[in-house]
PDB file of C-alpha atoms in Angstrom:
ATOM      1  CA  MET A   1       0.000   0.000   0.000  1.00  0.00           C
ATOM      2  CA  HIS A   2       2.898   2.349   0.765  1.00  0.00           C
ATOM      3  CA  ALA A   3       4.282   1.826  -2.767  1.00  0.00           C
ATOM      4  CA  ASN A   4       0.913   2.667  -4.338  1.00  0.00           C
ATOM      5  CA  LYS A   5       0.686   5.918  -2.408  1.00  0.00           C
ATOM      6  CA  LYS A   6       4.231   6.815  -3.497  1.00  0.00           C
ATOM      7  CA  ASP A   7       3.389   5.981  -7.139  1.00  0.00           C
ATOM      8  CA  ASN A   8       0.235   8.104  -6.954  1.00  0.00           C
ATOM      9  CA  ILE A   9       2.183  11.066  -5.606  1.00  0.00           C
ATOM     10  CA  ALA A  10       4.794  10.677  -8.360  1.00  0.00           C
ATOM     11  CA  ASN A  11       2.097  10.417 -11.035  1.00  0.00           C
ATOM     12  CA  ASN A  12       0.255  13.472  -9.724  1.00  0.00           C
ATOM     13  CA  SER A  13       3.483  15.485  -9.656  1.00  0.00           C
ATOM     14  CA  LEU A  14       4.214  14.497 -13.244  1.00  0.00           C
ATOM     15  CA  ALA A  15       0.695  15.335 -14.348  1.00  0.00           C
ATOM     16  CA  LYS A  16       0.930  18.807 -12.807  1.00  0.00           C
ATOM     17  CA  SER A  17       4.184  19.542 -14.632  1.00  0.00           C
ATOM     18  CA  ARG A  18       2.611  18.807 -18.018  1.00  0.00           C
ATOM     19  CA  VAL A  19       1.069  21.440 -20.202  1.00  0.00           C
ATOM     20  CA  ASP A  20      -2.701  21.157 -20.327  1.00  0.00           C
ATOM     21  CA  GLU A  21      -4.181  19.790 -23.510  1.00  0.00           C
ATOM     22  CA  LEU A  22      -4.510  22.045 -26.530  1.00  0.00           C
ATOM     23  CA  SER A  23      -7.389  21.877 -28.960  1.00  0.00           C
ATOM     24  CA  ASN A  24      -6.880  23.588 -32.304  1.00  0.00           C
ATOM     25  CA  ARG A  25      -9.897  23.988 -34.591  1.00  0.00           C
ATOM     26  CA  TYR A  26      -9.058  24.515 -38.249  1.00  0.00           C
ATOM     27  CA  LYS A  27     -11.704  25.551 -40.756  1.00  0.00           C
ATOM     28  CA  ARG A  28     -10.749  25.033 -44.368  1.00  0.00           C
ATOM     29  CA  ASP A  29     -11.891  27.155 -47.244  1.00  0.00           C
ATOM     30  CA  GLU A  30     -15.040  25.506 -48.609  1.00  0.00           C
ATOM     31  CA  LYS A  31     -13.731  25.846 -52.178  1.00  0.00           C
ATOM     32  CA  LYS A  32     -10.527  23.961 -51.440  1.00  0.00           C
ATOM     33  CA  ILE A  33      -9.833  20.344 -50.582  1.00  0.00           C
ATOM     34  CA  TRP A  34      -8.036  19.903 -47.250  1.00  0.00           C
ATOM     35  CA  PRO A  35      -4.552  18.458 -47.804  1.00  0.00           C
ATOM     36  CA  GLU A  36      -4.932  15.341 -45.657  1.00  0.00           C
ATOM     37  CA  GLU A  37      -1.461  14.170 -46.653  1.00  0.00           C
ATOM     38  CA  ALA A  38       0.019  17.380 -45.217  1.00  0.00           C
ATOM     39  CA  VAL A  39      -1.937  16.889 -41.996  1.00  0.00           C
ATOM     40  CA  LYS A  40      -0.642  13.319 -41.717  1.00  0.00           C
ATOM     41  CA  LYS A  41       2.919  14.523 -42.412  1.00  0.00           C
ATOM     42  CA  MET A  42       2.627  17.109 -39.645  1.00  0.00           C
ATOM     43  CA  SER A  43       1.328  14.560 -37.161  1.00  0.00           C
ATOM     44  CA  GLU A  44       4.124  12.113 -37.984  1.00  0.00           C
ATOM     45  CA  ALA A  45       6.811  14.825 -37.906  1.00  0.00           C
ATOM     46  CA  VAL A  46       5.685  16.074 -34.490  1.00  0.00           C
ATOM     47  CA  LYS A  47       5.627  12.549 -33.043  1.00  0.00           C
ATOM     48  CA  ILE A  48       9.077  11.707 -34.438  1.00  0.00           C
ATOM     49  CA  ASN A  49      10.946  15.005 -33.938  1.00  0.00           C
ATOM     50  CA  GLU A  50       9.499  16.480 -30.757  1.00  0.00           C
ATOM     51  CA  PRO A  51      10.462  14.412 -27.712  1.00  0.00           C
ATOM     52  CA  GLY A  52       8.349  16.600 -25.396  1.00  0.00           C
ATOM     53  CA  ASN A  53       5.164  15.872 -27.344  1.00  0.00           C
ATOM     54  CA  LEU A  54       2.894  13.400 -25.561  1.00  0.00           C
ATOM     55  CA  TYR A  55       0.411  13.181 -28.419  1.00  0.00           C
ATOM     56  CA  TYR A  56      -0.672  14.993 -31.566  1.00  0.00           C
ATOM     57  CA  ASP A  57      -3.872  13.602 -33.047  1.00  0.00           C
ATOM     58  CA  VAL A  58      -6.033  14.960 -35.875  1.00  0.00           C
ATOM     59  CA  TYR A  59      -9.799  14.490 -36.106  1.00  0.00           C
ATOM     60  CA  ARG A  60     -12.531  15.599 -38.464  1.00  0.00           C
ATOM     61  CA  GLY A  61     -14.933  18.016 -36.835  1.00  0.00           C
ATOM     62  CA  GLU A  62     -18.708  17.899 -36.915  1.00  0.00           C
ATOM     63  CA  GLU A  63     -18.718  20.045 -40.044  1.00  0.00           C
ATOM     64  CA  GLU A  64     -17.128  18.718 -43.217  1.00  0.00           C
ATOM     65  CA  THR A  65     -14.810  21.735 -43.392  1.00  0.00           C
ATOM     66  CA  THR A  66     -13.581  21.520 -39.786  1.00  0.00           C
ATOM     67  CA  TYR A  67     -10.606  19.620 -38.378  1.00  0.00           C
ATOM     68  CA  ILE A  68      -9.516  19.362 -34.754  1.00  0.00           C
ATOM     69  CA  VAL A  69      -5.940  18.783 -33.568  1.00  0.00           C
ATOM     70  CA  MET A  70      -5.542  17.563 -29.990  1.00  0.00           C
ATOM     71  CA  GLU A  71      -2.026  17.889 -28.647  1.00  0.00           C
ATOM     72  CA  ARG A  72      -0.214  17.762 -25.330  1.00  0.00           C
ATOM     73  CA  TYR A  73       3.364  18.479 -24.257  1.00  0.00           C
ATOM     74  CA  GLU A  74       5.512  17.565 -21.265  1.00  0.00           C
ATOM     75  CA  SER A  75       6.268  21.193 -20.417  1.00  0.00           C
ATOM     76  CA  GLN A  76       5.669  24.758 -21.471  1.00  0.00           C
ATOM     77  CA  SER A  77       9.149  24.878 -23.014  1.00  0.00           C
ATOM     78  CA  ASP A  78       8.266  21.839 -25.166  1.00  0.00           C
ATOM     79  CA  LEU A  79       5.120  23.616 -26.340  1.00  0.00           C
ATOM     80  CA  ASP A  80       7.085  26.810 -27.035  1.00  0.00           C
ATOM     81  CA  ALA A  81       9.634  24.810 -29.052  1.00  0.00           C
ATOM     82  CA  HIS A  82       6.867  23.251 -31.184  1.00  0.00           C
ATOM     83  CA  SER A  83       6.481  26.346 -33.358  1.00  0.00           C
ATOM     84  CA  GLN A  84      10.246  26.655 -33.845  1.00  0.00           C
ATOM     85  CA  TYR A  85      10.729  23.363 -35.696  1.00  0.00           C
ATOM     86  CA  ASP A  86      11.190  23.385 -39.476  1.00  0.00           C
ATOM     87  CA  HIS A  87       8.391  20.869 -39.978  1.00  0.00           C
ATOM     88  CA  PHE A  88       5.969  23.175 -38.127  1.00  0.00           C
ATOM     89  CA  ARG A  89       6.872  26.150 -40.308  1.00  0.00           C
ATOM     90  CA  ASN A  90       7.025  24.263 -43.618  1.00  0.00           C
ATOM     91  CA  ILE A  91       4.057  21.933 -43.318  1.00  0.00           C
ATOM     92  CA  GLY A  92       2.089  24.552 -41.390  1.00  0.00           C
ATOM     93  CA  ALA A  93       2.514  27.009 -44.276  1.00  0.00           C
ATOM     94  CA  GLU A  94       1.290  24.341 -46.694  1.00  0.00           C
ATOM     95  CA  MET A  95      -1.784  23.705 -44.518  1.00  0.00           C
ATOM     96  CA  GLY A  96      -2.381  27.424 -43.950  1.00  0.00           C
ATOM     97  CA  GLN A  97      -3.149  28.166 -47.578  1.00  0.00           C
ATOM     98  CA  TYR A  98      -6.262  25.977 -47.294  1.00  0.00           C
ATOM     99  CA  MET A  99      -7.719  27.646 -44.198  1.00  0.00           C
ATOM    100  CA  SER A 100     -10.539  30.163 -44.338  1.00  0.00           C
ATOM    101  CA  GLU A 101      -9.592  31.696 -40.965  1.00  0.00           C
ATOM    102  CA  PRO A 102      -6.897  31.468 -38.280  1.00  0.00           C
ATOM    103  CA  PRO A 103      -7.154  28.363 -36.089  1.00  0.00           C
ATOM    104  CA  GLU A 104      -9.219  28.603 -32.924  1.00  0.00           C
ATOM    105  CA  VAL A 105      -6.940  27.479 -30.087  1.00  0.00           C
ATOM    106  CA  LYS A 106      -8.360  26.343 -26.756  1.00  0.00           C
ATOM    107  CA  ILE A 107      -6.437  25.262 -23.686  1.00  0.00           C
ATOM    108  CA  LEU A 108      -8.295  22.481 -21.900  1.00  0.00           C
ATOM    109  CA  LYS A 109      -7.652  21.898 -18.215  1.00  0.00           C
ATOM    110  CA  SER A 110      -7.356  18.304 -17.065  1.00  0.00           C
ATOM    111  CA  LEU A 111      -9.235  17.251 -13.952  1.00  0.00           C
TER     112      LEU A 111
END
């Protein structure tokens, strides 16, 4: 029982050091086809090249023109570094030309 309590304390400490989950809503231009290959490339590049990334998953939204990216990082510095990687700038620029508006970013707090 003592070991379980110690593990729980360690897990709670780790959870509190993580950056809360980010939800990014992307709305594509209705006249353009969303570049799903670019989205897949971004997801793979983040998972491979960003050791502080815990997950980076892409979903279709309720509307046909909406996509949601759920992502989480070990620390704020890992999140800050995310936008500094070449793959973020290059693939992000490719994806950006298909968007009808800037992404809507939400920070979700874990319970």
